[in-house]
PDB file of C-alpha atoms in Angstrom:
ATOM      1  CA  MET T  28     184.112 118.384  39.655  1.00 32.00           C
ATOM      2  CA  ILE T  29     186.830 120.276  41.499  1.00 34.00           C
ATOM      3  CA  GLU T  30     189.310 118.185  43.459  1.00 38.00           C
ATOM      4  CA  ARG T  31     190.681 119.642  46.663  1.00 41.00           C
ATOM      5  CA  ALA T  32     194.426 120.234  46.749  1.00 52.00           C
ATOM      6  CA  GLY T  33     196.365 117.177  47.803  1.00 60.00           C
ATOM      7  CA  ALA T  34     193.741 114.642  46.746  1.00 76.00           C
ATOM      8  CA  GLY T  35     194.765 111.423  45.057  1.00 84.00           C
ATOM      9  CA  PRO T  36     197.703 109.070  45.342  1.00 90.00           C
ATOM     10  CA  LEU T  37     201.258 110.114  46.169  1.00 94.00           C
ATOM     11  CA  ARG T  38     203.068 110.589  42.873  1.00 97.00           C
ATOM     12  CA  HIS T  39     206.760 110.985  42.085  1.00 97.00           C
ATOM     13  CA  LEU T  40     208.380 112.771  39.171  1.00 98.00           C
ATOM     14  CA  VAL T  41     211.967 111.541  38.949  1.00 98.00           C
ATOM     15  CA  VAL T  42     214.126 113.874  36.869  1.00 98.00           C
ATOM     16  CA  LEU T  43     217.403 112.486  35.480  1.00 98.00           C
ATOM     17  CA  ARG T  44     219.809 114.691  33.576  1.00 98.00           C
ATOM     18  CA  HIS T  45     221.711 112.718  30.943  1.00 97.00           C
ATOM     19  CA  ALA T  46     225.175 111.508  31.898  1.00 97.00           C
ATOM     20  CA  LYS T  47     228.370 113.292  30.855  1.00 97.00           C
ATOM     21  CA  SER T  48     228.624 113.473  27.069  1.00 97.00           C
ATOM     22  CA  ALA T  49     231.530 113.722  24.692  1.00 96.00           C
ATOM     23  CA  ARG T  50     231.911 116.506  22.127  1.00 94.00           C
ATOM     24  CA  PRO T  51     233.523 114.830  19.119  1.00 95.00           C
ATOM     25  CA  GLN T  52     234.386 117.208  16.304  1.00 95.00           C
ATOM     26  CA  GLY T  53     231.884 117.191  13.457  1.00 96.00           C
ATOM     27  CA  VAL T  54     229.168 115.336  15.407  1.00 95.00           C
ATOM     28  CA  PRO T  55     225.836 117.205  15.618  1.00 96.00           C
ATOM     29  CA  ASP T  56     224.617 117.997  19.144  1.00 96.00           C
ATOM     30  CA  HIS T  57     221.707 115.521  18.936  1.00 97.00           C
ATOM     31  CA  ALA T  58     224.128 112.675  18.049  1.00 97.00           C
ATOM     32  CA  ARG T  59     226.734 113.319  20.781  1.00 97.00           C
ATOM     33  CA  PRO T  60     227.680 110.077  22.603  1.00 97.00           C
ATOM     34  CA  LEU T  61     228.414 109.600  26.278  1.00 97.00           C
ATOM     35  CA  ALA T  62     231.932 110.292  27.509  1.00 97.00           C
ATOM     36  CA  PRO T  63     233.735 107.537  29.455  1.00 97.00           C
ATOM     37  CA  ARG T  64     232.634 109.170  32.742  1.00 96.00           C
ATOM     38  CA  GLY T  65     229.047 109.200  31.480  1.00 97.00           C
ATOM     39  CA  ARG T  66     229.234 105.491  30.697  1.00 97.00           C
ATOM     40  CA  ARG T  67     230.302 104.919  34.325  1.00 97.00           C
ATOM     41  CA  ASP T  68     227.803 107.325  35.915  1.00 97.00           C
ATOM     42  CA  ALA T  69     224.618 106.282  34.077  1.00 97.00           C
ATOM     43  CA  PRO T  70     224.549 102.760  35.619  1.00 97.00           C
ATOM     44  CA  ALA T  71     225.212 104.353  39.034  1.00 97.00           C
ATOM     45  CA  ALA T  72     222.099 106.501  38.521  1.00 96.00           C
ATOM     46  CA  GLY T  73     220.086 103.346  37.799  1.00 96.00           C
ATOM     47  CA  ARG T  74     221.414 101.669  40.945  1.00 96.00           C
ATOM     48  CA  ALA T  75     220.631 104.772  43.023  1.00 95.00           C
ATOM     49  CA  LEU T  76     217.022 104.777  41.819  1.00 95.00           C
ATOM     50  CA  ALA T  77     216.657 101.090  42.676  1.00 94.00           C
ATOM     51  CA  GLU T  78     218.173 101.605  46.148  1.00 94.00           C
ATOM     52  CA  ALA T  79     215.804 104.546  46.780  1.00 93.00           C
ATOM     53  CA  ASP T  80     212.823 102.425  45.649  1.00 92.00           C
ATOM     54  CA  MET T  81     212.084 104.985  42.919  1.00 92.00           C
ATOM     55  CA  LEU T  82     211.706 102.683  39.932  1.00 93.00           C
ATOM     56  CA  PRO T  83     209.282 104.296  37.504  1.00 96.00           C
ATOM     57  CA  GLY T  84     206.153 102.878  35.944  1.00 97.00           C
ATOM     58  CA  LEU T  85     207.062 104.763  32.763  1.00 98.00           C
ATOM     59  CA  ALA T  86     210.129 106.589  31.434  1.00 98.00           C
ATOM     60  CA  LEU T  87     210.003 109.524  29.048  1.00 98.00           C
ATOM     61  CA  CYS T  88     213.333 110.114  27.337  1.00 98.00           C
ATOM     62  CA  SER T  89     214.762 112.674  24.949  1.00 98.00           C
ATOM     63  CA  THR T  90     215.667 111.317  21.514  1.00 98.00           C
ATOM     64  CA  ALA T  91     219.253 112.637  21.786  1.00 98.00           C
ATOM     65  CA  VAL T  92     221.849 109.850  21.742  1.00 98.00           C
ATOM     66  CA  ARG T  93     223.342 110.859  25.119  1.00 98.00           C
ATOM     67  CA  ALA T  94     219.910 110.750  26.806  1.00 98.00           C
ATOM     68  CA  ARG T  95     218.928 107.443  25.192  1.00 98.00           C
ATOM     69  CA  ARG T  96     222.217 105.836  26.229  1.00 98.00           C
ATOM     70  CA  THR T  97     221.853 107.191  29.784  1.00 98.00           C
ATOM     71  CA  TRP T  98     218.401 105.579  29.955  1.00 98.00           C
ATOM     72  CA  GLU T  99     219.663 102.263  28.545  1.00 97.00           C
ATOM     73  CA  LEU T 100     222.577 102.030  30.992  1.00 97.00           C
ATOM     74  CA  ALA T 101     220.462 103.082  33.998  1.00 97.00           C
ATOM     75  CA  ALA T 102     217.562 100.749  33.156  1.00 97.00           C
ATOM     76  CA  ALA T 103     219.952  97.825  32.654  1.00 97.00           C
ATOM     77  CA  GLN T 104     220.482  97.916  36.442  1.00 96.00           C
ATOM     78  CA  TRP T 105     216.867  96.872  37.112  1.00 94.00           C
ATOM     79  CA  GLY T 106     215.340  93.424  36.850  1.00 91.00           C
ATOM     80  CA  THR T 107     212.490  94.503  34.586  1.00 91.00           C
ATOM     81  CA  PRO T 108     212.778  98.000  33.130  1.00 90.00           C
ATOM     82  CA  PRO T 109     209.529  99.912  32.651  1.00 93.00           C
ATOM     83  CA  PRO T 110     208.252 100.956  29.249  1.00 96.00           C
ATOM     84  CA  VAL T 111     210.053 103.926  27.720  1.00 97.00           C
ATOM     85  CA  ARG T 112     208.779 106.540  25.296  1.00 97.00           C
ATOM     86  CA  TYR T 113     211.350 108.461  23.305  1.00 98.00           C
ATOM     87  CA  ASP T 114     209.845 111.894  22.746  1.00 97.00           C
ATOM     88  CA  PRO T 115     211.513 114.395  20.406  1.00 97.00           C
ATOM     89  CA  ARG T 116     209.783 117.239  22.283  1.00 97.00           C
ATOM     90  CA  LEU T 117     212.096 116.603  25.259  1.00 98.00           C
ATOM     91  CA  TYR T 118     215.237 117.510  23.313  1.00 97.00           C
ATOM     92  CA  GLY T 119     216.115 121.106  24.138  1.00 92.00           C
ATOM     93  CA  ALA T 120     212.744 121.636  25.816  1.00 96.00           C
ATOM     94  CA  GLY T 121     211.932 124.437  28.213  1.00 96.00           C
ATOM     95  CA  VAL T 122     209.571 124.249  31.181  1.00 97.00           C
ATOM     96  CA  HIS T 123     206.379 124.793  29.160  1.00 96.00           C
ATOM     97  CA  ASP T 124     207.122 121.911  26.746  1.00 96.00           C
ATOM     98  CA  LEU T 125     208.409 119.582  29.484  1.00 97.00           C
ATOM     99  CA  LEU T 126     205.279 120.139  31.542  1.00 96.00           C
ATOM    100  CA  ALA T 127     203.062 119.590  28.489  1.00 96.00           C
ATOM    101  CA  VAL T 128     204.680 116.157  27.945  1.00 97.00           C
ATOM    102  CA  VAL T 129     204.343 115.245  31.650  1.00 97.00           C
ATOM    103  CA  HIS T 130     200.683 116.299  31.656  1.00 97.00           C
ATOM    104  CA  GLU T 131     199.958 113.659  28.966  1.00 97.00           C
ATOM    105  CA  VAL T 132     201.086 110.744  31.177  1.00 97.00           C
ATOM    106  CA  PRO T 133     198.295 108.280  31.996  1.00 97.00           C
ATOM    107  CA  ALA T 134     196.868 108.619  35.517  1.00 95.00           C
ATOM    108  CA  GLU T 135     197.709 105.013  36.430  1.00 96.00           C
ATOM    109  CA  ILE T 136     201.444 105.852  36.384  1.00 97.00           C
ATOM    110  CA  GLU T 137     202.410 106.914  39.908  1.00 96.00           C
ATOM    111  CA  THR T 138     206.192 107.235  39.409  1.00 97.00           C
ATOM    112  CA  LEU T 139     207.430 108.839  36.202  1.00 98.00           C
ATOM    113  CA  LEU T 140     211.061 109.146  35.072  1.00 98.00           C
ATOM    114  CA  LEU T 141     211.997 112.045  32.815  1.00 98.00           C
ATOM    115  CA  VAL T 142     215.414 111.815  31.096  1.00 98.00           C
ATOM    116  CA  GLY T 143     216.553 114.988  29.405  1.00 98.00           C
ATOM    117  CA  HIS T 144     218.732 118.070  29.345  1.00 97.00           C
ATOM    118  CA  ASN T 145     219.615 121.288  31.100  1.00 96.00           C
ATOM    119  CA  PRO T 146     218.734 124.068  31.423  1.00 97.00           C
ATOM    120  CA  GLY T 147     215.160 122.829  30.940  1.00 97.00           C
ATOM    121  CA  LEU T 148     215.242 120.127  33.621  1.00 98.00           C
ATOM    122  CA  GLU T 149     216.720 122.418  36.264  1.00 97.00           C
ATOM    123  CA  GLU T 150     214.121 125.082  35.469  1.00 97.00           C
ATOM    124  CA  LEU T 151     211.329 122.484  35.598  1.00 98.00           C
ATOM    125  CA  ILE T 152     212.418 121.315  39.053  1.00 98.00           C
ATOM    126  CA  LEU T 153     212.598 124.874  40.381  1.00 97.00           C
ATOM    127  CA  THR T 154     209.208 125.718  38.827  1.00 97.00           C
ATOM    128  CA  LEU T 155     207.394 122.674  40.230  1.00 97.00           C
ATOM    129  CA  ALA T 156     208.970 122.646  43.704  1.00 97.00           C
ATOM    130  CA  GLY T 157     206.923 124.758  46.082  1.00 95.00           C
ATOM    131  CA  ASP T 158     209.344 123.633  48.787  1.00 96.00           C
ATOM    132  CA  GLY T 159     212.220 121.243  49.310  1.00 95.00           C
ATOM    133  CA  LEU T 160     213.569 119.035  52.059  1.00 94.00           C
ATOM    134  CA  ASP T 161     216.862 120.103  53.659  1.00 94.00           C
ATOM    135  CA  ASP T 162     219.026 122.026  51.150  1.00 95.00           C
ATOM    136  CA  THR T 163     217.637 120.380  47.993  1.00 94.00           C
ATOM    137  CA  LEU T 164     216.349 123.598  46.378  1.00 95.00           C
ATOM    138  CA  ASP T 165     219.616 125.448  47.017  1.00 95.00           C
ATOM    139  CA  ARG T 166     221.562 122.537  45.541  1.00 95.00           C
ATOM    140  CA  VAL T 167     219.505 122.592  42.319  1.00 96.00           C
ATOM    141  CA  ARG T 168     219.784 126.394  42.101  1.00 95.00           C
ATOM    142  CA  THR T 169     223.567 126.094  42.424  1.00 95.00           C
ATOM    143  CA  LYS T 170     224.035 123.275  39.902  1.00 94.00           C
ATOM    144  CA  PHE T 171     222.120 120.313  38.466  1.00 96.00           C
ATOM    145  CA  PRO T 172     225.067 118.392  36.987  1.00 96.00           C
ATOM    146  CA  THR T 173     225.124 115.515  34.550  1.00 96.00           C
ATOM    147  CA  SER T 174     223.678 112.270  35.978  1.00 97.00           C
ATOM    148  CA  ALA T 175     221.900 114.217  38.720  1.00 97.00           C
ATOM    149  CA  VAL T 176     218.619 112.760  39.952  1.00 97.00           C
ATOM    150  CA  ALA T 177     215.882 114.869  41.554  1.00 97.00           C
ATOM    151  CA  VAL T 178     212.659 113.500  43.018  1.00 97.00           C
ATOM    152  CA  LEU T 179     209.555 115.671  43.198  1.00 97.00           C
ATOM    153  CA  SER T 180     206.615 114.277  45.187  1.00 97.00           C
ATOM    154  CA  TRP T 181     203.001 115.438  45.136  1.00 95.00           C
ATOM    155  CA  ARG T 182     199.442 114.197  45.451  1.00 95.00           C
ATOM    156  CA  GLY T 183     197.067 114.260  42.534  1.00 93.00           C
ATOM    157  CA  THR T 184     194.479 112.240  40.675  1.00 93.00           C
ATOM    158  CA  ALA T 185     196.173 112.784  37.299  1.00 95.00           C
ATOM    159  CA  TRP T 186     199.434 114.163  35.911  1.00 97.00           C
ATOM    160  CA  HIS T 187     197.687 117.192  34.427  1.00 94.00           C
ATOM    161  CA  ASP T 188     197.033 118.255  38.055  1.00 92.00           C
ATOM    162  CA  LEU T 189     200.763 118.912  38.572  1.00 95.00           C
ATOM    163  CA  THR T 190     201.185 122.686  38.650  1.00 94.00           C
ATOM    164  CA  PRO T 191     203.989 125.154  39.378  1.00 96.00           C
ATOM    165  CA  GLY T 192     204.791 125.143  43.080  1.00 97.00           C
ATOM    166  CA  GLY T 193     202.669 122.034  43.621  1.00 96.00           C
ATOM    167  CA  ALA T 194     205.399 119.525  44.459  1.00 97.00           C
ATOM    168  CA  LEU T 195     207.930 118.912  47.219  1.00 97.00           C
ATOM    169  CA  LEU T 196     211.548 118.369  46.160  1.00 97.00           C
ATOM    170  CA  THR T 197     212.342 115.377  48.363  1.00 97.00           C
ATOM    171  CA  SER T 198     215.841 114.462  47.175  1.00 96.00           C
ATOM    172  CA  VAL T 199     218.699 115.427  44.892  1.00 97.00           C
ATOM    173  CA  THR T 200     221.555 113.001  44.314  1.00 95.00           C
ATOM    174  CA  VAL T 201     224.480 112.919  41.918  1.00 95.00           C
ATOM    175  CA  PRO T 202     225.401 109.245  41.492  1.00 93.00           C
ATOM    176  CA  ARG T 203     228.943 108.625  40.287  1.00 92.00           C
ATOM    177  CA  GLY T 204     230.318 105.371  38.940  1.00 87.00           C
ATOM    178  CA  SER T 205     233.715 104.073  39.925  1.00 79.00           C
ATOM    179  CA  GLY T 206     236.555 104.540  37.468  1.00 63.00           C
ATOM    180  CA  HIS T 207     238.509 101.572  36.177  1.00 47.00           C
TER     181      HIS T 207
END
């Protein structure tokens, strides 16, 4: 059966780039921790998602330490965090691999959070967004910095229906925590 375009519930793919990481000498890239700014910004990202009513039903997170810690600090801002799946395919992934992971998400999940890395996340956003509200597309093209959050919205019966150009980029924010 062929579904017409736009059928199904409104779905949201929330893309969160990991918070600012440190580069300690001798530490492999996968094991890099968050920098002090990252430890301040990650909770701000969690608060921003709660304020925007964009709490996910599921989170998919890279296995890199900086991504895992970003997820932990962001999710700690919510009353009941959703389930999280740490997927090694998200570390260093390009658009093809990121989309393959997203396509596996169960249909009952309507809001999905993806926590990962650039340049893959930026390229994924630009690939999926057929259009954007206001200047959102230009902002992502210019820079998708650490702790940035992008929301792509689309209608579909299942995640495997999400195709290049099939979503609307509805918001891009860069939450920053306050320094102490």
